[in-house]
Amino acid sequence: FLIARGISRGDRIGLLMENSIDYIISYFGILKAGAVVVAINNEVTSDNLLFYLNNSESSAIIAGNRFSSLFPVLSHAPSVRFMICDTSLVDPPRTTYSLNDILQSEETQRPEVPTISLDLASIVYTSGSTGKPKGVMLSHQNLSDNTISICRYLKLTPEDRIMVVLPFYYIYGNSLLTTHFYCSGSVIIDNRFMFPNLVIETMRKMQVTGFAGVPSTYMILLNKSSIRQSKPDSLRYVTQAGGSMPPSVQLQVAEIFAPAKLYVMYGTTEAAPRLTYLEPEMLSVKLGSIGKAIPNVEVIVADENGKPLPAGHIGEIAARGSNIMVGYWKDPQSSAAVIRNGYYFTGDLGKTDEDGYIYVVGRTKEMIKVGGNRVSAKEVEEALLNLPQISEAAVIGVPDSILGEAIKAFIVPKTGQTPDVS
């Protein structure tokens, strides 16, 4: 259908949908047509949607009716020639086709569009701390090579069934889709994580073997669900990425989900997404570490000149491999700032131990300078989370007339607890 409407190799197509079979069909349909998926955050504002479509010069958009309040902005996106929606629309701003009609009427044969692995497959916009979002350009090779590496270290097989609560537009969620399709496994979708006990019941019913979450996912499970009493017996492993999870929480997760194995992982959108993982059996030995590089990837801790630092020295975590992005869409200056000397520089500060295990100690832009001393906000957060009364914590630097910067902490007490803030 896309090809018949003039979509050709390299054209960009916006994809704005909740996790669903329709999302999966649309995602692979765009790629099979030789086009580029512009994955759009489901929490997008009208201004950001317009920016994504105009910046990427998207030729079309496939969207769910849930987002219909945003559709009027399409009248200000001149590159968008038509729209595909999962329901009928009244007075649409662009020529609109029904996804259901397309799925029922179009032929199912492979389109055989000539592409190569270096062709662009996806543009994923990431929100930065300053300025406009950057469009991370990922090639077919970036995605497929990273998919294969993840399958290798997780030892995925056709018997694996992943419980997906992370959105597919998010690169971590996208990797759950690609890895399980690659290994001929199964993807179980449940969009009701605001009611975590319903998701746990789905996990039990569907006999899932894997679960993936970011730190907040596990904080919700630990503090606001029945996971301690109703853990699915079928689980073989659980994975965590998408930010730093305090070591104390890692130990809780590992204990509660045992005998399922906890894989602590690290990566970025720019790495499609995985860079390192910590073997489950090393969790207690190397607590707080993000492990070592995944297969087919090299990760170092580098000095300002991009040279590897000895163990114990703090530098910027950098990586190279066939999974590293092509660059930022229409932003060669930002691309050059992070891809240097053949390495992608993550912006994370880290160090290695004598065994080569990597530890993240902070962000290059998130060190708080207190009285001339650099303090890691991450380390203060982890110390707060070791207190028995606190379930969540975030630390920032604020101006101080004496110290230059002072530490300010925001905390969420555990239910029924009142921490002594003095």
mmCIF file of C-alpha atoms in Angstrom, residues 22-398:
data_model
loop_
_atom_site.group_PDB
_atom_site.id
_atom_site.type_symbol
_atom_site.label_atom_id
_atom_site.label_comp_id
_atom_site.label_asym_id
_atom_site.label_seq_id
_atom_site.Cartn_x
_atom_site.Cartn_y
_atom_site.Cartn_z
ATOM 1 C CA ASP A 22 -1.217 -2.598 14.536
ATOM 2 C CA TYR A 23 2.013 -0.942 15.698
ATOM 3 C CA ILE A 24 4.016 -4.073 14.888
ATOM 4 C CA ILE A 25 2.436 -4.434 11.429
ATOM 5 C CA SER A 26 3.031 -0.748 10.683
ATOM 6 C CA TYR A 27 6.627 -0.816 11.957
ATOM 7 C CA PHE A 28 7.696 -3.757 9.801
ATOM 8 C CA GLY A 29 5.559 -2.575 6.893
ATOM 9 C CA ILE A 30 7.420 0.735 6.790
ATOM 10 C CA LEU A 31 10.770 -1.060 6.831
ATOM 11 C CA LYS A 32 9.699 -3.599 4.170
ATOM 12 C CA ALA A 33 8.747 -0.683 1.921
ATOM 13 C CA GLY A 34 12.314 0.616 2.222
ATOM 14 C CA ALA A 35 11.134 3.621 4.220
ATOM 15 C CA VAL A 36 12.316 5.001 7.571
ATOM 16 C CA VAL A 37 10.343 4.715 10.814
ATOM 17 C CA VAL A 38 10.047 7.990 12.730
ATOM 18 C CA ALA A 39 8.988 6.594 16.109
ATOM 19 C CA ILE A 40 6.985 9.183 18.053
ATOM 20 C CA ASN A 41 6.618 9.350 21.837
ATOM 21 C CA ASN A 42 3.023 8.641 22.899
ATOM 22 C CA GLU A 43 3.189 11.607 25.317
ATOM 23 C CA VAL A 44 3.991 13.985 22.466
ATOM 24 C CA THR A 45 2.649 17.551 22.458
ATOM 25 C CA SER A 46 1.258 19.163 19.326
ATOM 26 C CA ASP A 47 4.321 21.416 19.060
ATOM 27 C CA ASN A 48 6.731 18.487 19.284
ATOM 28 C CA LEU A 49 4.721 16.395 16.835
ATOM 29 C CA LEU A 50 4.898 19.220 14.336
ATOM 30 C CA PHE A 51 8.637 19.539 14.915
ATOM 31 C CA TYR A 52 9.235 15.797 14.401
ATOM 32 C CA LEU A 53 7.238 15.674 11.174
ATOM 33 C CA ASN A 54 8.716 18.848 9.702
ATOM 34 C CA ASN A 55 12.269 18.181 10.851
ATOM 35 C CA SER A 56 12.208 14.650 9.419
ATOM 36 C CA GLU A 57 10.231 15.790 6.367
ATOM 37 C CA SER A 58 7.947 12.813 6.856
ATOM 38 C CA SER A 59 5.932 11.862 3.779
ATOM 39 C CA ALA A 60 3.135 10.225 5.775
ATOM 40 C CA ILE A 61 2.025 9.363 9.278
ATOM 41 C CA ILE A 62 0.407 6.233 10.697
ATOM 42 C CA ALA A 63 -1.446 7.092 13.891
ATOM 43 C CA GLY A 64 -3.973 5.787 16.380
ATOM 44 C CA ASN A 65 -7.277 7.559 16.883
ATOM 45 C CA ARG A 66 -6.339 8.091 20.544
ATOM 46 C CA PHE A 67 -4.119 10.946 19.314
ATOM 47 C CA SER A 68 -6.816 12.620 17.202
ATOM 48 C CA SER A 69 -6.621 15.840 19.248
ATOM 49 C CA LEU A 70 -3.139 16.339 17.739
ATOM 50 C CA PHE A 71 -4.158 15.766 14.129
ATOM 51 C CA PRO A 72 -4.992 19.433 13.321
ATOM 52 C CA VAL A 73 -1.245 20.229 13.367
ATOM 53 C CA LEU A 74 -0.886 18.132 10.210
ATOM 54 C CA SER A 75 -2.218 21.094 8.253
ATOM 55 C CA HIS A 76 1.111 22.784 9.117
ATOM 56 C CA ALA A 77 3.253 19.817 8.017
ATOM 57 C CA PRO A 78 3.579 20.331 4.242
ATOM 58 C CA SER A 79 5.690 17.225 3.600
ATOM 59 C CA VAL A 80 2.954 14.885 4.930
ATOM 60 C CA ARG A 81 1.031 13.756 1.857
ATOM 61 C CA PHE A 82 -1.378 11.368 3.544
ATOM 62 C CA MET A 83 -2.306 9.731 6.804
ATOM 63 C CA ILE A 84 -3.262 6.205 7.887
ATOM 64 C CA CYS A 85 -5.486 5.862 10.965
ATOM 65 C CA ASP A 86 -6.849 2.862 12.826
ATOM 66 C CA THR A 87 -10.404 4.298 12.798
ATOM 67 C CA SER A 88 -12.482 6.525 10.526
ATOM 68 C CA LEU A 89 -12.037 10.261 10.975
ATOM 69 C CA VAL A 90 -14.481 13.098 10.432
ATOM 70 C CA ASP A 91 -12.999 16.004 8.456
ATOM 71 C CA PRO A 92 -9.341 14.843 8.589
ATOM 72 C CA PRO A 93 -6.632 17.467 7.902
ATOM 73 C CA ARG A 94 -4.939 15.260 5.271
ATOM 74 C CA THR A 95 -5.963 12.547 2.841
ATOM 75 C CA THR A 96 -6.627 9.683 5.218
ATOM 76 C CA TYR A 97 -6.851 5.922 4.759
ATOM 77 C CA SER A 98 -8.182 3.249 7.103
ATOM 78 C CA LEU A 99 -5.556 0.854 8.427
ATOM 79 C CA ASN A 100 -8.149 -1.891 8.751
ATOM 80 C CA ASP A 101 -9.182 -1.490 5.096
ATOM 81 C CA ILE A 102 -5.538 -1.668 4.024
ATOM 82 C CA LEU A 103 -4.900 -4.846 6.009
ATOM 83 C CA GLN A 104 -7.960 -6.524 4.538
ATOM 84 C CA SER A 105 -7.448 -5.515 0.905
ATOM 85 C CA GLU A 106 -3.711 -5.454 0.184
ATOM 86 C CA GLU A 107 -1.652 -8.376 -1.092
ATOM 87 C CA THR A 108 0.596 -10.138 1.418
ATOM 88 C CA GLN A 109 3.610 -10.909 -0.735
ATOM 89 C CA ARG A 110 7.018 -9.517 0.164
ATOM 90 C CA PRO A 111 7.542 -6.247 -1.737
ATOM 91 C CA GLU A 112 11.237 -6.972 -2.526
ATOM 92 C CA VAL A 113 12.369 -3.344 -2.313
ATOM 93 C CA PRO A 114 16.151 -3.291 -2.902
ATOM 94 C CA THR A 115 17.874 -2.075 0.268
ATOM 95 C CA ILE A 116 21.224 -2.633 1.961
ATOM 96 C CA SER A 117 22.073 -2.893 5.638
ATOM 97 C CA LEU A 118 23.652 0.581 5.660
ATOM 98 C CA ASP A 119 20.341 2.194 4.674
ATOM 99 C CA LEU A 120 18.550 4.235 7.294
ATOM 100 C CA ALA A 121 15.887 2.258 9.179
ATOM 101 C CA SER A 122 14.751 4.564 11.954
ATOM 102 C CA ILE A 123 14.960 8.074 13.363
ATOM 103 C CA VAL A 124 14.387 8.171 17.112
ATOM 104 C CA TYR A 125 14.063 11.606 18.667
ATOM 105 C CA THR A 126 15.631 12.040 22.080
ATOM 106 C CA SER A 127 14.884 14.931 24.391
ATOM 107 C CA GLY A 128 17.981 16.763 25.514
ATOM 108 C CA SER A 129 18.464 18.900 28.610
ATOM 109 C CA THR A 130 18.806 21.944 26.362
ATOM 110 C CA GLY A 131 17.665 22.844 22.885
ATOM 111 C CA LYS A 132 15.432 20.892 20.535
ATOM 112 C CA PRO A 133 15.231 17.092 20.404
ATOM 113 C CA LYS A 134 17.877 15.300 18.370
ATOM 114 C CA GLY A 135 16.940 12.706 15.772
ATOM 115 C CA VAL A 136 19.119 9.628 16.266
ATOM 116 C CA MET A 137 19.684 7.957 12.878
ATOM 117 C CA LEU A 138 19.828 4.166 13.113
ATOM 118 C CA SER A 139 20.597 1.984 10.120
ATOM 119 C CA HIS A 140 19.318 -1.536 9.487
ATOM 120 C CA GLN A 141 22.782 -2.762 10.457
ATOM 121 C CA ASN A 142 22.749 -0.798 13.716
ATOM 122 C CA LEU A 143 19.484 -2.427 14.746
ATOM 123 C CA SER A 144 20.096 -5.938 13.417
ATOM 124 C CA ASP A 145 23.643 -6.304 14.787
ATOM 125 C CA ASN A 146 22.579 -5.077 18.221
ATOM 126 C CA THR A 147 19.578 -7.407 18.120
ATOM 127 C CA ILE A 148 21.813 -10.403 17.418
ATOM 128 C CA SER A 149 24.205 -9.484 20.247
ATOM 129 C CA ILE A 150 21.355 -9.157 22.758
ATOM 130 C CA CYS A 151 19.931 -12.511 21.696
ATOM 131 C CA ARG A 152 23.347 -14.086 22.250
ATOM 132 C CA TYR A 153 23.936 -12.975 25.829
ATOM 133 C CA LEU A 154 20.312 -13.477 26.915
ATOM 134 C CA LYS A 155 20.363 -16.894 25.209
ATOM 135 C CA LEU A 156 16.943 -16.277 23.651
ATOM 136 C CA THR A 157 15.158 -19.171 21.940
ATOM 137 C CA PRO A 158 11.799 -19.705 20.195
ATOM 138 C CA GLU A 159 10.430 -20.760 23.604
ATOM 139 C CA ASP A 160 10.975 -17.298 25.095
ATOM 140 C CA ARG A 161 8.002 -15.023 25.721
ATOM 141 C CA ILE A 162 8.707 -11.427 26.753
ATOM 142 C CA MET A 163 6.243 -9.361 28.788
ATOM 143 C CA VAL A 164 6.282 -5.896 27.218
ATOM 144 C CA VAL A 165 5.185 -2.927 29.325
ATOM 145 C CA LEU A 166 7.759 -0.540 27.816
ATOM 146 C CA PRO A 167 6.535 1.411 24.756
ATOM 147 C CA PHE A 168 7.789 0.290 21.361
ATOM 148 C CA TYR A 169 8.684 3.875 20.373
ATOM 149 C CA TYR A 170 11.300 3.774 23.160
ATOM 150 C CA ILE A 171 14.509 2.127 21.954
ATOM 151 C CA TYR A 172 14.566 -0.333 24.882
ATOM 152 C CA GLY A 173 10.991 -1.356 24.086
ATOM 153 C CA ASN A 174 11.846 -1.603 20.410
ATOM 154 C CA SER A 175 14.685 -4.004 21.224
ATOM 155 C CA LEU A 176 12.202 -6.338 22.951
ATOM 156 C CA LEU A 177 10.253 -6.494 19.693
ATOM 157 C CA THR A 178 13.229 -7.033 17.383
ATOM 158 C CA THR A 179 15.010 -9.607 19.568
ATOM 159 C CA HIS A 180 11.986 -11.832 20.023
ATOM 160 C CA PHE A 181 11.022 -11.651 16.366
ATOM 161 C CA TYR A 182 14.610 -12.519 15.457
ATOM 162 C CA CYS A 183 14.683 -15.588 17.715
ATOM 163 C CA SER A 184 11.126 -16.636 16.716
ATOM 164 C CA GLY A 185 9.927 -16.058 20.250
ATOM 165 C CA SER A 186 6.736 -14.328 21.397
ATOM 166 C CA VAL A 187 5.847 -10.805 22.455
ATOM 167 C CA ILE A 188 3.137 -10.335 25.108
ATOM 168 C CA ILE A 189 1.682 -6.810 25.238
ATOM 169 C CA ASP A 190 -0.085 -5.315 28.248
ATOM 170 C CA ASN A 191 -0.573 -1.529 28.350
ATOM 171 C CA ARG A 192 -2.057 -1.479 31.871
ATOM 172 C CA PHE A 193 1.058 -1.048 33.994
ATOM 173 C CA MET A 194 -0.687 1.695 35.975
ATOM 174 C CA PHE A 195 -2.446 -1.340 37.458
ATOM 175 C CA PRO A 196 0.640 -3.532 38.012
ATOM 176 C CA ASN A 197 -1.239 -6.459 39.521
ATOM 177 C CA LEU A 198 -3.159 -6.882 36.257
ATOM 178 C CA VAL A 199 0.156 -7.126 34.413
ATOM 179 C CA ILE A 200 1.429 -9.684 36.910
ATOM 180 C CA GLU A 201 -1.703 -11.739 36.284
ATOM 181 C CA THR A 202 -1.073 -11.537 32.517
ATOM 182 C CA MET A 203 2.486 -12.741 33.121
ATOM 183 C CA ARG A 204 1.218 -15.731 35.077
ATOM 184 C CA LYS A 205 -1.525 -16.538 32.564
ATOM 185 C CA MET A 206 0.760 -16.304 29.524
ATOM 186 C CA GLN A 207 3.668 -18.084 31.212
ATOM 187 C CA VAL A 208 6.155 -15.395 30.227
ATOM 188 C CA THR A 209 9.842 -16.211 30.454
ATOM 189 C CA GLY A 210 11.207 -12.671 30.404
ATOM 190 C CA PHE A 211 10.391 -9.237 31.799
ATOM 191 C CA ALA A 212 12.057 -5.896 31.068
ATOM 192 C CA GLY A 213 11.853 -2.625 32.938
ATOM 193 C CA VAL A 214 13.492 0.685 33.745
ATOM 194 C CA PRO A 215 14.264 1.587 37.387
ATOM 195 C CA SER A 216 10.838 3.155 37.964
ATOM 196 C CA THR A 217 9.184 -0.029 36.666
ATOM 197 C CA TYR A 218 10.837 -2.046 39.403
ATOM 198 C CA MET A 219 10.182 0.590 42.072
ATOM 199 C CA ILE A 220 6.467 0.323 41.266
ATOM 200 C CA LEU A 221 6.588 -3.472 41.376
ATOM 201 C CA LEU A 222 8.466 -3.487 44.681
ATOM 202 C CA ASN A 223 6.322 -0.873 46.424
ATOM 203 C CA LYS A 224 2.914 -0.890 44.755
ATOM 204 C CA SER A 225 2.181 -4.449 43.620
ATOM 205 C CA SER A 226 1.752 -8.010 44.847
ATOM 206 C CA ILE A 227 4.908 -9.257 43.078
ATOM 207 C CA ARG A 228 6.387 -10.551 46.353
ATOM 208 C CA GLN A 229 3.428 -12.900 46.787
ATOM 209 C CA SER A 230 2.539 -13.686 43.162
ATOM 210 C CA LYS A 231 5.772 -13.892 41.165
ATOM 211 C CA PRO A 232 5.272 -15.852 37.909
ATOM 212 C CA ASP A 233 7.008 -19.232 38.197
ATOM 213 C CA SER A 234 7.720 -19.310 34.448
ATOM 214 C CA LEU A 235 10.204 -16.399 34.528
ATOM 215 C CA ARG A 236 13.709 -17.295 33.353
ATOM 216 C CA TYR A 237 15.223 -13.805 33.449
ATOM 217 C CA VAL A 238 14.466 -10.117 34.012
ATOM 218 C CA THR A 239 16.397 -7.187 32.546
ATOM 219 C CA GLN A 240 16.946 -3.635 33.694
ATOM 220 C CA ALA A 241 18.230 -0.677 31.685
ATOM 221 C CA GLY A 242 17.093 2.869 30.950
ATOM 222 C CA GLY A 243 18.966 4.546 33.781
ATOM 223 C CA SER A 244 20.798 3.755 36.976
ATOM 224 C CA MET A 245 19.063 1.495 39.488
ATOM 225 C CA PRO A 246 20.565 1.754 42.978
ATOM 226 C CA PRO A 247 22.499 -1.347 44.056
ATOM 227 C CA SER A 248 20.197 -1.809 47.053
ATOM 228 C CA VAL A 249 17.227 -2.033 44.699
ATOM 229 C CA GLN A 250 19.101 -4.397 42.375
ATOM 230 C CA LEU A 251 19.575 -6.800 45.269
ATOM 231 C CA GLN A 252 15.886 -6.607 46.159
ATOM 232 C CA VAL A 253 14.849 -7.288 42.558
ATOM 233 C CA ALA A 254 17.284 -10.196 42.272
ATOM 234 C CA GLU A 255 15.991 -11.707 45.514
ATOM 235 C CA ILE A 256 12.299 -11.283 44.738
ATOM 236 C CA PHE A 257 12.496 -12.627 41.174
ATOM 237 C CA ALA A 258 14.860 -15.535 41.971
ATOM 238 C CA PRO A 259 15.431 -18.108 40.583
ATOM 239 C CA ALA A 260 14.925 -15.887 37.511
ATOM 240 C CA LYS A 261 18.211 -14.145 36.706
ATOM 241 C CA LEU A 262 18.586 -10.346 36.788
ATOM 242 C CA TYR A 263 20.576 -8.817 33.918
ATOM 243 C CA VAL A 264 21.669 -5.245 34.683
ATOM 244 C CA MET A 265 22.259 -3.546 31.331
ATOM 245 C CA TYR A 266 23.477 -0.209 30.037
ATOM 246 C CA GLY A 267 23.026 1.561 26.745
ATOM 247 C CA THR A 268 21.789 4.609 24.877
ATOM 248 C CA THR A 269 19.457 5.356 21.996
ATOM 249 C CA GLU A 270 22.574 6.179 19.965
ATOM 250 C CA ALA A 271 23.785 2.586 20.468
ATOM 251 C CA ALA A 272 20.565 0.969 19.214
ATOM 252 C CA PRO A 273 20.499 0.562 22.310
ATOM 253 C CA ARG A 274 22.724 -1.891 24.167
ATOM 254 C CA LEU A 275 26.383 -1.399 25.139
ATOM 255 C CA THR A 276 27.078 -3.474 28.257
ATOM 256 C CA TYR A 277 25.552 -6.062 30.562
ATOM 257 C CA LEU A 278 26.443 -7.578 33.929
ATOM 258 C CA GLU A 279 26.262 -11.357 34.138
ATOM 259 C CA PRO A 280 23.658 -12.331 36.772
ATOM 260 C CA GLU A 281 26.147 -14.498 38.638
ATOM 261 C CA MET A 282 28.413 -11.446 39.074
ATOM 262 C CA LEU A 283 25.722 -9.188 40.547
ATOM 263 C CA SER A 284 26.740 -9.609 44.192
ATOM 264 C CA VAL A 285 30.457 -9.677 43.354
ATOM 265 C CA LYS A 286 30.390 -6.526 41.196
ATOM 266 C CA LEU A 287 27.401 -4.768 42.747
ATOM 267 C CA GLY A 288 26.820 -1.370 41.147
ATOM 268 C CA SER A 289 28.662 -2.258 37.948
ATOM 269 C CA ILE A 290 27.124 -2.092 34.464
ATOM 270 C CA GLY A 291 29.327 -5.040 33.512
ATOM 271 C CA LYS A 292 31.320 -5.360 30.327
ATOM 272 C CA ALA A 293 30.702 -4.784 26.620
ATOM 273 C CA ILE A 294 28.131 -6.949 24.849
ATOM 274 C CA PRO A 295 29.302 -9.165 21.966
ATOM 275 C CA ASN A 296 30.669 -7.251 18.945
ATOM 276 C CA VAL A 297 31.012 -3.967 20.858
ATOM 277 C CA GLU A 298 34.034 -2.275 22.464
ATOM 278 C CA VAL A 299 33.521 -0.019 25.485
ATOM 279 C CA ILE A 300 36.251 2.045 27.171
ATOM 280 C CA VAL A 301 36.614 4.747 29.804
ATOM 281 C CA ALA A 302 38.410 7.540 27.979
ATOM 282 C CA ASP A 303 40.294 10.707 28.798
ATOM 283 C CA GLU A 304 39.637 14.041 27.076
ATOM 284 C CA ASN A 305 41.700 12.912 24.086
ATOM 285 C CA GLY A 306 39.773 9.687 23.650
ATOM 286 C CA LYS A 307 42.481 7.404 25.028
ATOM 287 C CA PRO A 308 41.626 4.538 27.424
ATOM 288 C CA LEU A 309 42.270 5.282 31.090
ATOM 289 C CA PRO A 310 43.770 2.849 33.607
ATOM 290 C CA ALA A 311 41.565 1.108 36.163
ATOM 291 C CA GLY A 312 40.230 3.394 38.875
ATOM 292 C CA HIS A 313 40.522 6.607 36.850
ATOM 293 C CA ILE A 314 37.307 8.514 36.053
ATOM 294 C CA GLY A 315 36.654 9.417 32.438
ATOM 295 C CA GLU A 316 33.883 9.413 29.859
ATOM 296 C CA ILE A 317 32.378 6.104 28.775
ATOM 297 C CA ALA A 318 32.888 5.663 25.029
ATOM 298 C CA ALA A 319 32.067 2.851 22.635
ATOM 299 C CA ARG A 320 32.469 1.663 19.091
ATOM 300 C CA GLY A 321 30.746 -1.041 17.103
ATOM 301 C CA SER A 322 28.387 -1.658 14.222
ATOM 302 C CA ASN A 323 25.480 -0.712 16.493
ATOM 303 C CA ILE A 324 26.555 2.930 16.886
ATOM 304 C CA MET A 325 24.249 5.419 15.177
ATOM 305 C CA VAL A 326 24.918 6.995 11.804
ATOM 306 C CA GLY A 327 24.622 10.413 13.468
ATOM 307 C CA TYR A 328 21.995 12.993 14.379
ATOM 308 C CA TRP A 329 19.518 13.892 11.644
ATOM 309 C CA LYS A 330 20.383 17.255 10.053
ATOM 310 C CA ASP A 331 22.770 18.040 12.915
ATOM 311 C CA PRO A 332 26.384 17.406 11.878
ATOM 312 C CA GLN A 333 27.702 19.653 14.651
ATOM 313 C CA SER A 334 26.090 17.597 17.418
ATOM 314 C CA SER A 335 27.141 14.395 15.651
ATOM 315 C CA ALA A 336 30.764 15.522 15.558
ATOM 316 C CA ALA A 337 30.612 16.456 19.243
ATOM 317 C CA VAL A 338 29.812 12.886 20.342
ATOM 318 C CA ILE A 339 31.481 10.767 17.640
ATOM 319 C CA ARG A 340 35.218 11.391 17.914
ATOM 320 C CA ASN A 341 38.316 9.344 17.154
ATOM 321 C CA GLY A 342 36.117 6.487 15.998
ATOM 322 C CA TYR A 343 34.225 6.308 19.316
ATOM 323 C CA TYR A 344 30.778 7.415 20.424
ATOM 324 C CA PHE A 345 31.080 9.383 23.674
ATOM 325 C CA THR A 346 28.055 8.747 25.862
ATOM 326 C CA GLY A 347 28.235 11.727 28.198
ATOM 327 C CA ASP A 348 28.388 9.346 31.173
ATOM 328 C CA LEU A 349 31.335 9.399 33.535
ATOM 329 C CA GLY A 350 32.690 6.033 34.591
ATOM 330 C CA LYS A 351 35.620 4.007 35.775
ATOM 331 C CA THR A 352 36.774 0.394 35.493
ATOM 332 C CA ASP A 353 38.033 -1.927 38.186
ATOM 333 C CA GLU A 354 41.030 -4.244 37.931
ATOM 334 C CA ASP A 355 38.869 -6.930 36.292
ATOM 335 C CA GLY A 356 37.591 -4.595 33.573
ATOM 336 C CA TYR A 357 34.090 -4.141 34.992
ATOM 337 C CA ILE A 358 32.660 -0.683 34.346
ATOM 338 C CA TYR A 359 30.966 1.569 36.907
ATOM 339 C CA VAL A 360 28.962 4.699 36.086
ATOM 340 C CA VAL A 361 29.706 7.521 38.516
ATOM 341 C CA GLY A 362 27.674 10.350 36.977
ATOM 342 C CA ARG A 363 26.979 12.474 33.938
ATOM 343 C CA THR A 364 29.472 14.936 32.500
ATOM 344 C CA LYS A 365 26.816 17.635 32.986
ATOM 345 C CA GLU A 366 25.442 16.359 36.306
ATOM 346 C CA MET A 367 28.379 16.775 38.654
ATOM 347 C CA ILE A 368 27.631 19.203 41.484
ATOM 348 C CA LYS A 369 30.548 21.421 42.488
ATOM 349 C CA VAL A 370 30.218 21.992 46.230
ATOM 350 C CA GLY A 371 32.871 24.220 47.763
ATOM 351 C CA GLY A 372 35.273 23.307 44.964
ATOM 352 C CA ASN A 373 34.631 19.572 45.290
ATOM 353 C CA ARG A 374 32.820 17.653 42.553
ATOM 354 C CA VAL A 375 29.973 15.569 43.954
ATOM 355 C CA SER A 376 28.085 12.940 41.955
ATOM 356 C CA ALA A 377 24.318 13.433 42.192
ATOM 357 C CA LYS A 378 23.963 9.733 41.430
ATOM 358 C CA GLU A 379 26.020 8.672 44.453
ATOM 359 C CA VAL A 380 23.982 10.893 46.788
ATOM 360 C CA GLU A 381 20.750 9.431 45.376
ATOM 361 C CA GLU A 382 22.030 5.916 46.009
ATOM 362 C CA ALA A 383 22.949 6.814 49.586
ATOM 363 C CA LEU A 384 19.441 8.184 50.199
ATOM 364 C CA LEU A 385 17.857 5.054 48.753
ATOM 365 C CA ASN A 386 19.793 2.950 51.241
ATOM 366 C CA LEU A 387 17.714 4.565 54.014
ATOM 367 C CA PRO A 388 14.834 2.256 54.969
ATOM 368 C CA GLN A 389 12.184 5.012 54.890
ATOM 369 C CA ILE A 390 12.807 6.222 51.314
ATOM 370 C CA SER A 391 11.468 4.647 48.109
ATOM 371 C CA GLU A 392 12.535 7.255 45.511
ATOM 372 C CA ALA A 393 15.076 10.077 45.415
ATOM 373 C CA ALA A 394 16.380 12.687 43.005
ATOM 374 C CA VAL A 395 19.279 15.080 43.644
ATOM 375 C CA ILE A 396 20.145 18.342 41.918
ATOM 376 C CA GLY A 397 22.553 21.231 42.431
ATOM 377 C CA VAL A 398 21.192 24.641 43.424
#
